[in-house]
């Protein structure tokens, strides 16, 4: 395992807890970014995880033969295990433990690709809207661009202090189309985002946010693809006394979920292998 070399000041830890987010200019080196970008491009080229439901269009109905506006791969390190040897993972693990305590864990969660010119925006949302209402979530997302991220190509935006109270506001599937995986805050909630701020970053920098923080990334209007790797860290959730109902989860009917279900059925039917 690669050794971490990240140092975080107590003021940065305090900033995260007060404002609900943190931006760091260098979570890893440019050399490490180069290696991660090679792995990243390979798994998108190979459409890794498509049949398992791990690869899909976050912003469209995900029909075969149609170019995805926001392709995403879940568990990228499952398809590119060399990512687990990166300085990025070592430093990110140190970052998560510094922010949340020594029991907190960290790993690669997903990769989101915004194609040049046509890459769609990721509308304003809270990650906990995806995670369900039974738990008070203590997960954090670490968003890492593999090239410079700026307003023009889809950098991260946050509404400072929107992490408190730990409430999930009404969401819907993007464009109110339940075939689309991505979620967005309902139009009558968008007044909550008027104080949003962009967080431009160099390659290998990162932003950090918790599950209740409101965030957004813009469309990619530039000539180069915008690649982002997202790591997840955190502590186990705490069961809510009164579970919240999220109708936007119950209403989903995505092609990706059907592929994941079919893959599970195929696996169940596979012959039992003997030995190792
Ligand atoms: Ni998000």
XYZ file of C-alpha atoms and ligand atoms in Angstrom:
277
model
C 0.000 0.000 0.000
C 1.273 3.442 -0.935
C 2.101 5.700 2.010
C 0.045 8.867 2.543
C 1.891 12.206 2.457
C -1.031 14.591 3.004
C -1.100 17.168 5.775
C -4.324 18.864 6.795
C -4.411 21.875 9.087
C -6.841 22.029 12.040
C -8.353 25.155 10.422
C -9.266 23.070 7.354
C -10.984 20.453 9.519
C -12.916 23.231 11.282
C -13.849 24.821 7.928
C -15.325 21.503 6.757
C -17.497 21.047 9.837
C -18.678 24.670 9.901
C -19.348 25.184 6.174
C -20.159 21.601 5.124
C -17.489 21.386 2.440
C -13.751 21.659 1.844
C -11.632 22.235 -1.273
C -7.983 21.105 -1.409
C -5.701 22.035 -4.339
C -3.611 18.828 -4.212
C -4.876 15.519 -2.820
C -2.339 13.696 -4.991
C 0.537 14.254 -7.452
C 0.313 14.875 -11.199
C 2.162 11.574 -11.760
C -0.558 9.689 -9.860
C -3.263 11.630 -11.745
C -1.693 10.475 -15.042
C -1.860 6.807 -14.016
C -5.433 7.140 -12.737
C -6.471 8.853 -15.973
C -5.096 5.914 -18.019
C -7.138 3.445 -15.926
C -10.188 5.715 -16.080
C -10.068 6.063 -19.863
C -9.598 2.308 -20.291
C -12.695 1.336 -18.290
C -14.874 3.893 -20.109
C -13.481 2.696 -23.494
C -14.294 -0.909 -22.553
C -17.718 0.109 -21.156
C -16.732 -1.864 -18.050
C -19.624 -2.964 -15.838
C -22.319 -2.349 -18.464
C -23.830 -5.847 -18.174
C -23.708 -5.777 -14.369
C -25.623 -2.479 -14.234
C -22.493 -0.704 -12.919
C -22.191 1.473 -16.038
C -25.022 3.710 -17.187
C -26.068 7.190 -18.245
C -26.735 9.310 -15.175
C -28.677 11.943 -17.116
C -30.587 10.005 -19.819
C -32.876 7.003 -20.244
C -29.790 4.879 -21.085
C -31.084 3.207 -24.250
C -28.665 0.990 -26.200
C -27.085 2.677 -29.217
C -27.648 6.222 -27.909
C -24.638 8.321 -26.849
C -24.725 8.935 -23.093
C -24.624 12.577 -21.980
C -23.285 11.708 -18.522
C -21.804 8.179 -18.424
C -21.019 6.829 -14.971
C -19.265 3.668 -13.699
C -19.942 2.419 -10.164
C -17.092 0.699 -8.258
C -14.387 1.691 -10.786
C -11.645 -0.093 -8.781
C -13.507 -3.399 -9.355
C -12.690 -2.971 -13.068
C -9.317 -1.218 -12.561
C -7.883 -2.773 -9.329
C -4.610 -0.864 -9.793
C -6.491 2.215 -8.534
C -6.283 0.710 -5.035
C -2.463 1.175 -5.113
C -2.734 4.920 -5.833
C -1.402 7.746 -3.675
C -4.889 9.225 -4.130
C -6.511 6.429 -2.117
C -3.808 6.585 0.585
C -4.186 10.360 0.971
C -7.960 10.237 0.754
C -8.083 7.629 3.530
C -5.938 9.918 5.697
C -8.194 12.862 4.873
C -11.371 10.964 5.807
C -9.900 9.731 9.118
C -8.701 13.265 9.926
C -12.166 14.692 9.271
C -14.312 11.946 10.860
C -12.090 9.920 13.168
C -9.959 6.754 13.001
C -12.879 4.333 12.450
C -13.903 6.043 9.188
C -13.259 4.052 6.002
C -12.700 5.158 2.394
C -12.850 3.650 -1.116
C -13.549 4.386 -4.779
C -17.297 4.821 -5.337
C -17.837 6.016 -8.889
C -16.455 7.719 -11.964
C -18.457 10.355 -13.834
C -17.460 11.370 -17.351
C -18.703 14.560 -18.980
C -18.002 14.321 -22.734
C -16.598 17.441 -24.447
C -19.294 19.862 -25.682
C -22.279 17.590 -24.888
C -21.592 16.622 -21.245
C -24.790 17.337 -19.330
C -25.063 19.222 -16.053
C -25.634 17.302 -12.823
C -28.541 19.312 -11.383
C -28.657 20.556 -7.777
C -29.203 17.649 -5.381
C -28.296 16.122 -2.015
C -26.585 12.702 -2.087
C -28.677 11.477 0.857
C -31.713 11.715 -1.465
C -30.233 8.654 -3.237
C -29.325 6.845 -0.003
C -32.793 6.534 1.514
C -34.622 7.901 4.533
C -34.193 5.169 7.129
C -30.791 6.393 8.255
C -29.059 9.543 9.339
C -26.158 9.229 6.930
C -22.565 9.954 7.905
C -20.982 9.313 4.510
C -18.837 11.915 2.748
C -17.939 12.197 -0.944
C -14.505 13.216 -2.168
C -14.712 14.534 -5.734
C -11.426 14.504 -7.682
C -11.051 15.972 -11.195
C -8.406 14.327 -13.406
C -7.856 17.573 -15.357
C -8.385 21.181 -14.362
C -12.014 21.708 -13.306
C -13.546 25.126 -13.939
C -16.992 26.616 -14.431
C -16.799 26.084 -18.225
C -16.188 22.317 -18.035
C -18.313 21.352 -15.047
C -16.549 22.009 -11.730
C -18.305 21.401 -8.407
C -20.626 24.007 -6.828
C -21.851 24.059 -3.210
C -24.381 25.993 -1.149
C -22.272 26.798 1.949
C -23.891 25.681 5.240
C -26.620 23.648 3.497
C -25.434 20.503 5.359
C -27.493 21.590 8.397
C -30.166 20.704 9.395
C -29.640 17.146 8.142
C -32.862 17.236 6.125
C -33.482 15.951 2.619
C -35.638 18.357 0.594
C -38.066 17.124 -2.097
C -36.315 15.633 -5.163
C -37.445 14.020 -8.421
C -35.772 12.083 -11.237
C -34.066 14.482 -13.672
C -36.769 16.039 -15.868
C -39.290 14.109 -13.733
C -38.554 11.004 -15.892
C -38.396 7.888 -13.625
C -36.321 6.049 -16.296
C -33.433 8.427 -15.490
C -31.135 7.467 -12.604
C -30.072 11.013 -11.668
C -32.014 13.102 -9.150
C -32.656 16.838 -8.931
C -34.145 19.146 -6.353
C -37.733 19.962 -7.301
C -38.157 23.369 -8.952
C -39.934 24.842 -5.905
C -36.802 24.078 -3.807
C -34.287 25.845 -6.062
C -34.518 29.072 -4.052
C -32.292 27.219 -1.559
C -29.421 27.218 -4.075
C -29.151 30.933 -4.901
C -26.052 31.331 -2.695
C -24.207 28.495 -4.514
C -20.467 28.966 -5.121
C -18.195 27.302 -7.721
C -15.051 25.433 -6.566
C -12.533 25.441 -9.453
C -9.660 22.973 -8.914
C -6.357 21.866 -10.444
C -6.060 18.222 -11.584
C -5.732 15.937 -8.535
C -7.280 18.487 -6.165
C -10.539 17.619 -4.438
C -13.734 18.831 -2.890
C -15.283 17.079 0.120
C -18.959 17.144 1.114
C -21.388 15.191 3.284
C -24.653 13.568 2.211
C -26.930 16.504 3.092
C -24.871 19.196 1.322
C -26.517 20.756 -1.752
C -24.259 20.543 -4.787
C -24.206 20.825 -8.559
C -21.827 20.485 -11.497
C -22.411 22.427 -14.709
C -22.444 21.190 -18.299
C -19.130 20.636 -20.084
C -18.991 23.362 -22.727
C -15.243 22.939 -23.319
C -13.386 21.018 -26.047
C -11.968 18.367 -23.705
C -13.744 15.665 -21.656
C -14.216 16.341 -17.932
C -13.223 13.305 -15.904
C -14.061 13.029 -12.207
C -13.377 10.202 -9.750
C -15.523 10.125 -6.623
C -14.389 8.384 -3.457
C -16.710 7.748 -0.537
C -15.720 7.751 3.073
C -17.531 7.747 6.318
C -18.977 6.138 9.375
C -22.017 3.836 9.540
C -25.389 5.587 9.413
C -27.553 5.989 12.507
C -31.093 4.614 12.278
C -33.668 7.426 12.297
C -36.377 7.185 14.977
C -38.926 8.100 12.316
C -37.904 6.895 8.836
C -38.428 9.411 6.016
C -40.213 8.362 2.801
C -38.530 9.297 -0.480
C -41.115 8.729 -3.242
C -38.527 9.573 -5.934
C -36.683 6.326 -5.013
C -39.820 4.163 -4.972
C -40.869 5.466 -8.429
C -37.604 4.559 -10.250
C -37.758 2.360 -13.366
C -34.267 2.522 -14.875
C -32.754 0.279 -17.571
C -29.664 0.080 -15.331
C -31.636 -1.513 -12.495
C -33.073 -4.075 -14.917
C -29.549 -4.979 -16.101
C -28.371 -5.340 -12.477
C -31.360 -7.602 -11.685
C -30.706 -9.746 -14.793
C -27.008 -10.056 -13.836
C -28.040 -11.222 -10.343
C -30.329 -13.867 -11.877
C -27.523 -15.040 -14.224
C -25.186 -15.314 -11.246
C -27.725 -17.314 -9.249
C -28.059 -19.759 -12.159
C -24.274 -20.164 -12.653
C -22.918 -23.605 -11.722
C -21.246 -23.822 -8.320
C -17.482 -23.724 -8.813
C -15.334 -26.198 -6.916
C -12.079 -25.178 -5.239
C -10.649 -21.677 -5.482
Ni -23.934 14.154 -5.711
